[in-house]
Coordinates of C-alpha atoms and ligand atoms in Angstrom, one line a residue:
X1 CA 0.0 0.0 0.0
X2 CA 1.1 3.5 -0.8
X3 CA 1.6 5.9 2.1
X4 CA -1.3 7.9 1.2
X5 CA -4.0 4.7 0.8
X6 CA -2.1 3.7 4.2
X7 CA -3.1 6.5 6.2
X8 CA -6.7 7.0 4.5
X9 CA -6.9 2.8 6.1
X10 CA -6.0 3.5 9.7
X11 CA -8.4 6.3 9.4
X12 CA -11.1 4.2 8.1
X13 CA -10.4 1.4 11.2
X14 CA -9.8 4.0 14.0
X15 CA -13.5 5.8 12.9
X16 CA -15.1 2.0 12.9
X17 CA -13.5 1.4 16.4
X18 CA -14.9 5.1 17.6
X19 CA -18.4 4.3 15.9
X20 CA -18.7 0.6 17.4
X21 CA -17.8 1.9 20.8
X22 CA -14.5 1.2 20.8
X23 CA -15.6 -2.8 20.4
X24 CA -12.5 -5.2 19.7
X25 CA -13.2 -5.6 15.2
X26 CA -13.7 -9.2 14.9
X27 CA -11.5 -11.7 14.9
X28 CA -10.2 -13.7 12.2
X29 CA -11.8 -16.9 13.2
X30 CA -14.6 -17.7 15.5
X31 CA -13.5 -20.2 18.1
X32 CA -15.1 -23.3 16.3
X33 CA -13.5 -22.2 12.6
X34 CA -10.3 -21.8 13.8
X35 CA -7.9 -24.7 12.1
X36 CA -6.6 -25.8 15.5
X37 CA -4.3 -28.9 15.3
X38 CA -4.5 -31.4 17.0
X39 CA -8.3 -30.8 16.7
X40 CA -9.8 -30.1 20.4
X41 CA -12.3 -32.2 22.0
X42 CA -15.0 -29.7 22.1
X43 CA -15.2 -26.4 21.5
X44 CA -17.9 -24.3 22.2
X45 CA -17.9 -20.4 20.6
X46 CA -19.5 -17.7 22.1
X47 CA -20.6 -14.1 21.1
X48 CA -17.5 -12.4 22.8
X49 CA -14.2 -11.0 21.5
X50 CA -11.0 -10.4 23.2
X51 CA -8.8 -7.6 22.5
X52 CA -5.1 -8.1 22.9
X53 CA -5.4 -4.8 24.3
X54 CA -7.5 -6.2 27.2
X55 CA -5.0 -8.5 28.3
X56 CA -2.6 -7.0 31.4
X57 CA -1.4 -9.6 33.7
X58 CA -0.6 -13.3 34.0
X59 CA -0.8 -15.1 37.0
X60 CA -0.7 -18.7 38.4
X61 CA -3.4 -20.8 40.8
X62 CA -1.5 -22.5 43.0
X63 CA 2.0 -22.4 43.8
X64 CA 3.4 -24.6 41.5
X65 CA 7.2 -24.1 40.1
X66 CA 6.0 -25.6 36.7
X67 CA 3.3 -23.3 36.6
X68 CA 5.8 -20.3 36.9
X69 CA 7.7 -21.3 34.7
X70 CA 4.9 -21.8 31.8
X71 CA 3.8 -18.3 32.9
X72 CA 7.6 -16.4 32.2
X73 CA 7.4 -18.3 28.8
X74 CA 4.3 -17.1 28.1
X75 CA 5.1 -13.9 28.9
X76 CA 7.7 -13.5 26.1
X77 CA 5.8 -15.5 23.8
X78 CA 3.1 -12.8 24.2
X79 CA 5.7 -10.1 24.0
X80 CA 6.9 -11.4 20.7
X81 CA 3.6 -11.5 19.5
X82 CA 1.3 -8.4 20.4
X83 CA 4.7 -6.2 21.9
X84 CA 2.5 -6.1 25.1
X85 CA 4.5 -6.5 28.3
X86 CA 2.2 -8.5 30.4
X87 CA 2.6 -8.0 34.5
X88 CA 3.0 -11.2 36.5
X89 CA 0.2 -10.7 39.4
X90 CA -0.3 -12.6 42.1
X91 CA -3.8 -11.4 42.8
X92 CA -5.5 -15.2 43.4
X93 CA -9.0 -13.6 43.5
X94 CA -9.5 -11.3 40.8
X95 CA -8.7 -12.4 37.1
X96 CA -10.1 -9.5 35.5
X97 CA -7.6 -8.5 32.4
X98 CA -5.4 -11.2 33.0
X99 CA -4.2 -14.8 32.0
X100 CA -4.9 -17.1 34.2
X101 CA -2.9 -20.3 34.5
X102 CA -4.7 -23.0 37.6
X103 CA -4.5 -26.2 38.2
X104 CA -7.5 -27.9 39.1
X105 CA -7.8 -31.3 40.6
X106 CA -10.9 -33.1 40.6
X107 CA -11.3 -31.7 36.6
X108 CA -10.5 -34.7 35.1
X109 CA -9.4 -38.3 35.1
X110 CA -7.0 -37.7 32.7
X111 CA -3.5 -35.8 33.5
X112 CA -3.4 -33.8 30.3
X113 CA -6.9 -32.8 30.2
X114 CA -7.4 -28.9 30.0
X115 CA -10.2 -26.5 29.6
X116 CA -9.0 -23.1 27.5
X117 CA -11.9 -20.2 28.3
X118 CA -11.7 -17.0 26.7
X119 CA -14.0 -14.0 27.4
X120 CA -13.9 -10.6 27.2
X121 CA -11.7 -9.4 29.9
X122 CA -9.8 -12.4 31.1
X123 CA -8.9 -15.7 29.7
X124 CA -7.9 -18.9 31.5
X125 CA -6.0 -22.0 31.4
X126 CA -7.4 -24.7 33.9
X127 CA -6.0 -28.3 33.7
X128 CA -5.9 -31.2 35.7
X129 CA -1.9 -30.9 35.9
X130 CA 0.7 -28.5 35.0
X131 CA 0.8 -31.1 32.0
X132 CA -2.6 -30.1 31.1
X133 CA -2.1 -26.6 31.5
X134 CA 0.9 -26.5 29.3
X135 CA -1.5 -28.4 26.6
X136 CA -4.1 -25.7 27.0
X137 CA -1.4 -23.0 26.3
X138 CA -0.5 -24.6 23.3
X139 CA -3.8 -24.3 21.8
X140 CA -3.8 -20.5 23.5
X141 CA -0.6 -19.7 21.4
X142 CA -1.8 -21.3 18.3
X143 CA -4.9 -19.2 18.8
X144 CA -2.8 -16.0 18.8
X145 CA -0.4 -16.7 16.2
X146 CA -2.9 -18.0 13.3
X147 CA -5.2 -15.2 14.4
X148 CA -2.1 -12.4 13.7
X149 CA -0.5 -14.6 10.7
X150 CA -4.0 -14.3 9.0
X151 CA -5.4 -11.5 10.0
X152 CA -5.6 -8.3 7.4
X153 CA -5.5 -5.8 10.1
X154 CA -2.8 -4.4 12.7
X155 CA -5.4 -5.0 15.7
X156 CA -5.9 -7.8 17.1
X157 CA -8.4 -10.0 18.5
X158 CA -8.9 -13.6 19.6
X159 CA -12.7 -15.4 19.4
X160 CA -14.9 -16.2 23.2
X161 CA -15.3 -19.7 23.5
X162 CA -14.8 -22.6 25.9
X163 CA -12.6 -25.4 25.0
X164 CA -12.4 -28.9 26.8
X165 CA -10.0 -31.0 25.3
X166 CA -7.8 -34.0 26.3
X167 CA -6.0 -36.6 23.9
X168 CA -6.5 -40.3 22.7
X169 CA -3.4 -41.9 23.2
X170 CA -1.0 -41.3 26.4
X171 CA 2.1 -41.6 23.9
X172 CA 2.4 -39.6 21.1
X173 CA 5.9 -39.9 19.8
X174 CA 8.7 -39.0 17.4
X175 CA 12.0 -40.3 17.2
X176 CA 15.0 -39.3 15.8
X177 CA 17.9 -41.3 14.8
X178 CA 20.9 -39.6 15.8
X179 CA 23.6 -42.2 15.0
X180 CA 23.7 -42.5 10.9
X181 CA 24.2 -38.7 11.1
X182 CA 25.0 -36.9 14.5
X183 CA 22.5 -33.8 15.4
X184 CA 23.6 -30.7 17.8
X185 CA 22.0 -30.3 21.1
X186 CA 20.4 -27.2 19.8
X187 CA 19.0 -28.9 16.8
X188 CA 17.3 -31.4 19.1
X189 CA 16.3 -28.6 21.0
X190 CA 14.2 -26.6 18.3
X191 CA 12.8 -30.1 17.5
X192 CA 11.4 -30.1 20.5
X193 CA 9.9 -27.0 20.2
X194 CA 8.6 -27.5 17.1
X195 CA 7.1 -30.9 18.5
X196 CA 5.7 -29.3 21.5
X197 CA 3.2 -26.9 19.6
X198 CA 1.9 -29.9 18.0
X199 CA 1.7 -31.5 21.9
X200 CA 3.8 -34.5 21.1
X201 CA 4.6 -35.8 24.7
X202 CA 7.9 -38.4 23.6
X203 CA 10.9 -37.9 22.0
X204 CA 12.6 -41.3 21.4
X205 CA 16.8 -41.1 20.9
X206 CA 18.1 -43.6 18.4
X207 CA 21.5 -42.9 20.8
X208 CA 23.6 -46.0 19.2
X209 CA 23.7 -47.9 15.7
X210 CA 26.2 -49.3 13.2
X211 CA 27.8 -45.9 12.3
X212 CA 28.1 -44.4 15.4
X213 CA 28.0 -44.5 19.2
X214 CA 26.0 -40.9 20.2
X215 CA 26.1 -40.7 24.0
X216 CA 29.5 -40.6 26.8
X217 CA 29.7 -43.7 29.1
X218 CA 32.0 -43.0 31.9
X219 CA 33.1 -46.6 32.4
X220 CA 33.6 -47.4 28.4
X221 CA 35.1 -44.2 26.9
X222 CA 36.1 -45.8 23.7
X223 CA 33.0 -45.9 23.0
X224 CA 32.6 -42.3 22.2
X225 CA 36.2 -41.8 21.6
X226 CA 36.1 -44.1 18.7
X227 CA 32.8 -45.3 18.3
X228 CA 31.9 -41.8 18.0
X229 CA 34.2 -40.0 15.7
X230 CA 32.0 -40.8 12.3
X231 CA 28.8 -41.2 10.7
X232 CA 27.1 -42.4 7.4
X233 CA 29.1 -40.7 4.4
X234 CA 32.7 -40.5 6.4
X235 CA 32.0 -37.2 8.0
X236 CA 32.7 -36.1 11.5
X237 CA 30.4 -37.5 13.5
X238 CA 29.9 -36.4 17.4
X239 CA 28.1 -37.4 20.7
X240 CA 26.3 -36.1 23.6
X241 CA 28.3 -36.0 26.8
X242 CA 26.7 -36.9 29.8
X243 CA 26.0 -33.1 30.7
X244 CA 24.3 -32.5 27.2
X245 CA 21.9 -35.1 27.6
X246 CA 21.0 -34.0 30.9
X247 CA 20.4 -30.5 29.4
X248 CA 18.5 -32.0 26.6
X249 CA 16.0 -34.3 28.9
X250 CA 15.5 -31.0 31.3
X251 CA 15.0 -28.7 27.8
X252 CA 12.2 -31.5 26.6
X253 CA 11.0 -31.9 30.9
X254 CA 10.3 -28.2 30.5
X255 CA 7.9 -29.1 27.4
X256 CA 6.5 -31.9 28.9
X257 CA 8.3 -34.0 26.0
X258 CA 9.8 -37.3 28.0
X259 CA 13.3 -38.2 26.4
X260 CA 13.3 -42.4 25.5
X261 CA 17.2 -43.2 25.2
X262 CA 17.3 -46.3 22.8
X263 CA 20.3 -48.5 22.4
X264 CA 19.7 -50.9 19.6
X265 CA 21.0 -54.4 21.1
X266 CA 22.3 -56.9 19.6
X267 CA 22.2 -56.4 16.2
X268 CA 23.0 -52.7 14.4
X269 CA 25.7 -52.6 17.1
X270 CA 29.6 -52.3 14.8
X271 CA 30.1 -48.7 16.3
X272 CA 30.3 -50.8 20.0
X273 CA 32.3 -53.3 18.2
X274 CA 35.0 -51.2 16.8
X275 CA 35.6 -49.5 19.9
X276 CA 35.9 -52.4 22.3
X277 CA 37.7 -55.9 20.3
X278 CA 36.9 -57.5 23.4
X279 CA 33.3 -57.6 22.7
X280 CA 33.6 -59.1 19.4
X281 CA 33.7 -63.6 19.3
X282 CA 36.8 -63.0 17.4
X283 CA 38.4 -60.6 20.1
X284 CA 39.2 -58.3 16.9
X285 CA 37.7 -54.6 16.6
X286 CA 35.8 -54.2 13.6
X287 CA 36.3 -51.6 11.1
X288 CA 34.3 -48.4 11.6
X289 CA 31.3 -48.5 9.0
X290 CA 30.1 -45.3 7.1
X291 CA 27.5 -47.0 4.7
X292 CA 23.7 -48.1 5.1
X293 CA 23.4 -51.6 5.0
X294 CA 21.9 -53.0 7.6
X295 CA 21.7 -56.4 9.4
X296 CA 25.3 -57.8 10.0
X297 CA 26.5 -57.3 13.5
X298 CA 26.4 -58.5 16.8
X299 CA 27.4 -58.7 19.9
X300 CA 29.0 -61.6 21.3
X301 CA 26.4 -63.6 23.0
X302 CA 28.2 -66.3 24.8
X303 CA 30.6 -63.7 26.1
X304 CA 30.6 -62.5 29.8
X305 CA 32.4 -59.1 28.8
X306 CA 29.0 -58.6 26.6
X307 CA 26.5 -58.7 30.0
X308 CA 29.3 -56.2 31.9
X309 CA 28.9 -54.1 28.9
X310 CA 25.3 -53.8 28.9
X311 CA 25.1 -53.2 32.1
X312 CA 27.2 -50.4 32.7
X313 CA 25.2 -48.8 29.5
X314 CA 21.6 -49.3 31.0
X315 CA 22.7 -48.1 34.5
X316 CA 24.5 -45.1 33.2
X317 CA 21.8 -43.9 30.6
X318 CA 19.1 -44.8 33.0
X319 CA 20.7 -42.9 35.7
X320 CA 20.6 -39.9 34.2
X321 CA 17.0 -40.8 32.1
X322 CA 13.8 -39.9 34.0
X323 CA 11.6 -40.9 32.1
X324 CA 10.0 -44.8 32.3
X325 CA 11.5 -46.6 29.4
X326 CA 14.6 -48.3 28.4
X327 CA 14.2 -48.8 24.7
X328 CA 16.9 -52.2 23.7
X329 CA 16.1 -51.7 19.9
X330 CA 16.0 -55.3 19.4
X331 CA 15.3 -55.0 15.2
X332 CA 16.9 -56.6 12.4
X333 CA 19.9 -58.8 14.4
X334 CA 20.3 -60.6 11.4
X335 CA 23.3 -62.5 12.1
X336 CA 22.0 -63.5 15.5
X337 CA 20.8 -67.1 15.6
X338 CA 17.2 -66.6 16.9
X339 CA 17.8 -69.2 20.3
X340 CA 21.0 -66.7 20.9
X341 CA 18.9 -63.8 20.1
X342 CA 16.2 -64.8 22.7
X343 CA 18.5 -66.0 25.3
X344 CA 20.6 -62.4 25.5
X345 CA 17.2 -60.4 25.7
X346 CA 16.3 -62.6 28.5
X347 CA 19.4 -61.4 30.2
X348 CA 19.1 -57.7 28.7
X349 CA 15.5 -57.4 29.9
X350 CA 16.3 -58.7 33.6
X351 CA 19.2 -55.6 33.7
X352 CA 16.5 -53.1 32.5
X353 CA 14.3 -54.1 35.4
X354 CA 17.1 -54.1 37.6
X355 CA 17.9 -50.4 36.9
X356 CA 14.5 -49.5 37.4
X357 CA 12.8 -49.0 34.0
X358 CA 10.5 -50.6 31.5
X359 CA 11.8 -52.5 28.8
X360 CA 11.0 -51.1 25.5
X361 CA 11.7 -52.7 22.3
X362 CA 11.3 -53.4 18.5
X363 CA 8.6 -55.9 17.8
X364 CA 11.6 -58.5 17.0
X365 CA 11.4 -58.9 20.5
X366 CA 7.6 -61.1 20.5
X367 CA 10.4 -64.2 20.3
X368 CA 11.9 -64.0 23.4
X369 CA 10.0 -64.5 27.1
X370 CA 9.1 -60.8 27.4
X371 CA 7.7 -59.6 31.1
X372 CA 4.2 -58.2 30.8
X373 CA 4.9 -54.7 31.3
X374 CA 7.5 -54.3 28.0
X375 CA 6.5 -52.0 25.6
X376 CA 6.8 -53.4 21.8
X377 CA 6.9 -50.9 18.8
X378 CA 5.4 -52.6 15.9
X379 CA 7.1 -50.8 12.9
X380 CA 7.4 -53.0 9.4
X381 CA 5.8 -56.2 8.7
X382 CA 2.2 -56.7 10.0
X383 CA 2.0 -60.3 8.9
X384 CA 4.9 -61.5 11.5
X385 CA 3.8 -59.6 13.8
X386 CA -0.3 -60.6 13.8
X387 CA 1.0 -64.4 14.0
X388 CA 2.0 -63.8 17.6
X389 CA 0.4 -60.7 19.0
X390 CA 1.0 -60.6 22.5
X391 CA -1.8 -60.4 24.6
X392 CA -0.5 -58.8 27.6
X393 CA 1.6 -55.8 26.1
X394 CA 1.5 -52.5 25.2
X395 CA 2.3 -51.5 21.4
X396 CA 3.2 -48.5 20.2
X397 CA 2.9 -48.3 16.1
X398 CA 5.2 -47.2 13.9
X399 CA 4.3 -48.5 11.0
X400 CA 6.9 -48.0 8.2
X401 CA 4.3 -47.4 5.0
X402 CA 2.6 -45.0 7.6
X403 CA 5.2 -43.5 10.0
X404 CA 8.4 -43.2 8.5
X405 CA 9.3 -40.1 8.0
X406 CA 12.2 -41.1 6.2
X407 CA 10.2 -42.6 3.6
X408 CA 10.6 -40.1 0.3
X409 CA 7.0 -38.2 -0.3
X410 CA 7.0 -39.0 -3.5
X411 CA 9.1 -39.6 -6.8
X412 CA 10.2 -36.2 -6.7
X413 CA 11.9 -36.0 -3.3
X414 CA 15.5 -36.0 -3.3
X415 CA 15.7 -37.2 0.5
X416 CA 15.2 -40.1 2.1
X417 CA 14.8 -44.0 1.5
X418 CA 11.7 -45.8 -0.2
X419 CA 11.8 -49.1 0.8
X420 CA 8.0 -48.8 2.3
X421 CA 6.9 -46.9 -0.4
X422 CA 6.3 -42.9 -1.1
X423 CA 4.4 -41.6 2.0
X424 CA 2.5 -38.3 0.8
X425 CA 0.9 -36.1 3.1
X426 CA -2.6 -37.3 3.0
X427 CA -1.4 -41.3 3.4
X428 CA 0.6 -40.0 6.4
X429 CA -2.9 -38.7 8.1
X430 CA -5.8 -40.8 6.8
X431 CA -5.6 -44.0 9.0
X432 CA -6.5 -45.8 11.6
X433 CA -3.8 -47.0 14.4
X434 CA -6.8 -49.2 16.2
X435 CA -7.8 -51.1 12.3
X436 CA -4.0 -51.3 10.9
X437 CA -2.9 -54.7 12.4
X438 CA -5.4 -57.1 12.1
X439 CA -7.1 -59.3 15.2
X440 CA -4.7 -56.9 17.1
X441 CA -6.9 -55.9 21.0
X442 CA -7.0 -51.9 20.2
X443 CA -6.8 -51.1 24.1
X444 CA -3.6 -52.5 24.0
X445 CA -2.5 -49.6 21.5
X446 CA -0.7 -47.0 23.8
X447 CA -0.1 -44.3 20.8
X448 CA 1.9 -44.1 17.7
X449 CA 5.4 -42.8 17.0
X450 CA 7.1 -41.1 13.9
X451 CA 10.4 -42.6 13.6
X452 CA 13.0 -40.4 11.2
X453 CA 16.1 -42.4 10.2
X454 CA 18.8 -40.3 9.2
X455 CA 20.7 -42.2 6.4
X456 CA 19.9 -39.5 4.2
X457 CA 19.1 -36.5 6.7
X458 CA 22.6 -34.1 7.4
X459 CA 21.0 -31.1 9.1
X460 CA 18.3 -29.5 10.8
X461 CA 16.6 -28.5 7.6
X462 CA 16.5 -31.7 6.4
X463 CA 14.6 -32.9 9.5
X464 CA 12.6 -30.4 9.5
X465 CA 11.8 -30.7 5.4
X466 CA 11.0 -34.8 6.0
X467 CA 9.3 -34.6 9.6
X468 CA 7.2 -31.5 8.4
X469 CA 4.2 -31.4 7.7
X470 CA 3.8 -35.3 8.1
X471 CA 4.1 -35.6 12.0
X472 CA 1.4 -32.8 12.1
X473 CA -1.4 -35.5 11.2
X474 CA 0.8 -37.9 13.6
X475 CA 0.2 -35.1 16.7
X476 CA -3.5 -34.7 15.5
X477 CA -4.0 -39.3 15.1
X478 CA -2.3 -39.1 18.6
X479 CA -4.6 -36.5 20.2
X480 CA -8.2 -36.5 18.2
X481 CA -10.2 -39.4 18.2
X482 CA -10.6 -41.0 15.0
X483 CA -14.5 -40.6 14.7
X484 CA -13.3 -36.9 14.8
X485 CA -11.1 -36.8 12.2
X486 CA -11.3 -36.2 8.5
X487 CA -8.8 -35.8 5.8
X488 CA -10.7 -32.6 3.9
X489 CA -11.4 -31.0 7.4
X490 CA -7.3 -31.4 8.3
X491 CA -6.2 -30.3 5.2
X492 CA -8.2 -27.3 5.0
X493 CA -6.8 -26.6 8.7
X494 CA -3.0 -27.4 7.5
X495 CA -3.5 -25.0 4.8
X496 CA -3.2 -22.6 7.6
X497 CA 0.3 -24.0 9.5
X498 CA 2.2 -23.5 6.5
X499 CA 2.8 -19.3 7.7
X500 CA 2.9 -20.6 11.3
X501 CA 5.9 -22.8 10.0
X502 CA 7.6 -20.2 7.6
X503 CA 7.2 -17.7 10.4
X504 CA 9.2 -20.2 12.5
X505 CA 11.7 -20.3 9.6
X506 CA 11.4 -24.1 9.3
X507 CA 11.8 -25.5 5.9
X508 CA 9.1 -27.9 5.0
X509 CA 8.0 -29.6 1.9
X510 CA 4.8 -27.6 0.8
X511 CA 2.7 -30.0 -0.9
X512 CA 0.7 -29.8 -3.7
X513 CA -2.0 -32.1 -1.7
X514 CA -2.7 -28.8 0.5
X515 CA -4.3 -25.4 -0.7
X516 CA -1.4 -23.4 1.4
X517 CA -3.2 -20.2 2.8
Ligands
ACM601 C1 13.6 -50.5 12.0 O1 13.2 -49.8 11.1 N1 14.7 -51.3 11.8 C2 13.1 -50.5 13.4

């Protein structure tokens, strides 16, 4: 617009403001059109508008350190977006003009459950945890930043409403693969930001593989000393210390993300091998490996050393892992003999328990005698896996024609594998977790996970281009019931992310399959 047409426009609005009584203008979207993902629960719209304008304060219900902290975040993601300073009050009684973040017990029977009210002085945030609470500021920040990425106006204004909302599936997941190709702590950090506004609530570590050992253990330095130094392609490689993975697990705690460490056991294991000849049958290190084959190490299994080994590993990553699960990979041992196979899992799983965690593991594991409590992720073939379901389990999918996001989009992409076929937006979304595996009990599903391998990913962009938009239908299969969900309905509410995402300066691939707004 030319200066002139500019000025004769903020006329026009600031004479509509005076004439309407100084009323908020509308928003963008009414609270039940706005292309929330996941898609809430319920949500009910009312007649009333919020003005940023109305909004002074932010305070906190109950003295929780969690809930402080949500509220300083909040205050500079508010800053950043309306360049409002809001006031941190700790008035408990009167929430007029203000943000209010409370925790409320007896709300729900599920932790994450939140209710998001907005009217037209005050809006608040009530869930049944600081979990919940965190959830419900998602959707409040998506609120704010679609609203102002969309609107045509400088002023604005969010939609009255009530929204009660709490997700399907207790694990929704992504997992990144951080051996073929090594990732910086702040990479993995702005993952996790980026997975948090879609409230995914795990982030799996693929922390060891053939290429390269990724994380410090104290008693077996080699293994990041050598094990550590390369990656697929011959470049330099890298690993976590035991500091940055604290970091890391507190940075994703702080998001409500829990951190799964994985080390993939017995098989996909050379980087171990070539840094300790002791573990090998031969007592000779092998060669560090840079390709992408897959499916011809293992460890040792008659050997002593091996048990020593994996035991110092699980007690040193669980010791500094708060979160439930050990994850002891499991897939693809190849060159394992299958009564070898089963008999070092029965030894691996009893350490697990030992340090204090839950076994979690590939579905490989369905051969050996897996305690009740183990948590299998189903990922390739359904027919091996529907021939012994196990009835006492929980089973996260990860299906690799579904999940993948490693798996090309389509003929076009230059990234990524294709062994499972292209997997375009749409096929990543429209599905069913509960009807995938047949005669599979669906209350044992827990949630689903998006694995992304990283044979083909270098850098943060190219996560970002593979994971994005796919694992925004995985967040929304995760969290909205099925019976709510529709493929048109998502994909005229994805048409809106795509500024959201650009605006976050994350490269995606930008469909054709979607109208981008
Ligand atoms: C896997 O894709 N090998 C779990």
């Amino acid at each position: 617009m030319r200066h002139f047409q500019k000025k004769i426009f903020f006329i026009a609005v600031f004479m509509l403001m005076m004439i309407s009584g100084c009323n908020p203008p509308q928003p963008v979207f009414s609270l039940d059109e706005m292309p929330f993902i996941p898609l809430p629960l319920s949500l009910a719209p009312s007649h009333e508008v919020i003005s940023v304008d109305a909004i002074q304060s932010i305070r906190t219900v109950g003295a929780d350190e969690q809930l402080l902290l949500m509220a300083q975040n909040f205050k500079i993601f508010w800053k950043k977006h309306t360049e409002k300073e809001l006031i941190f009050s700790d008035n408990t009684t009167d929430n007029d003009h203000a943000v209010t973040l409370k925790i409320v017990n007896d709300f729900s029977t599920q932790h994450e459950a939140y209710k998001l009210k907005i009217a037209s002085d005050e809006i608040l945030v009530e869930g049944k945890t600081a979990e919940g609470v965190f959830r419900g500021l998602k959707t409040l920040e998506q609120l704010v930043v679609i609203s102002k990425l969309h609107g045509k106006i400088n002023f604005l204004s969010l939609p009255g409403g009530e929204i009660t909302d709490q997700p399907t599936y207790a694990y929704r997941g992504a997992m990144l693969d951080v051996a073929r190709h090594f990732f910086s702590v702040a990479d993995v950090k702005r993952y996790i930001d980026l997975l948090s506004i879609y409230k995914i609530n795990f982030l799996h570590f693929h922390l060891s593989d053939d290429q390269g050992w990724r994380i410090e253990i104290k008693s077996l330095p080699k293994l990041t000393e050598i094990g550590g130094q390369t990656e697929v392609g011959g470049g330099n490689g890298g690993f976590y210390t035991q500091e940055d993975f604290k970091e890391l697990v507190k940075y994703a705690a702080d998001r409500f993300i829990t951190i799964v460490p994985e080390i993939d056991l017995p098989g996909h294991t050379n980087a171990a091998l070539a840094s300790y000849a002791e573990l090998n049958c031969d007592g000779k290190a092998k060669a560090l490996y840079t390709g992408i084959k897959v499916g011809f190490s293992s460890l040792c299994i008659d050997k002593e050393v091996t048990y020593d080994f994996v035991d110092n590993v699980i007690r040193e990553i669980s010791e500094i892992s708060p979160g439930p699960y050990f994850h002891i990979g499991g897939d693809e041992s190849l060159v394992t003999p299958e009564e070898d196979y089963n008999r070092f899992m029965d030894r691996t799983l009893a350490i697990v328990k030992k340090h204090n965690k839950i076994p979690m593991g590939w579905y490989e594991l369905i051969t050996a005698d897996i305690p009740d409590e183990t948590l299998l992720q189903y990922w390739a073939k359904t027919e091996d896996f529907s021939k012994v379901i196990p009835k006492n389990t929980k089973i996260l999918i990860s299906a690799a024609s579904y999940n993948y996001l490693d798996m090309k989009y389509d003929s076009i992409t230059t990234l990524g594998l294709f062994w499972a076929g292209y997997l375009p937006v749409k096929k990543a979304y429209d599905w069913d977790p509960k009807t995938l595996i047949p005669d599979l009990d669906s209350k044992q599903i827990i949630g689903l996970e998006a694995p992304l391998w990283s044979e083909t990913i270098e850098d943060f962009d190219d996560i970002t281009y593979m994971a994005f938009p796919r694992i925004i239908g995985h967040a929304e299969i995760g969290w909205t019931d099925s019976s709510h969900r529709k493929w048109e309905d998502y994909a005229n509410r994805l048409s809106f992310h795509g500024r959201l995402l650009e605006a976050l300066k994350v490269k995606f691939y930008s469909t054709n399959e979607i109208n981008w707004k």
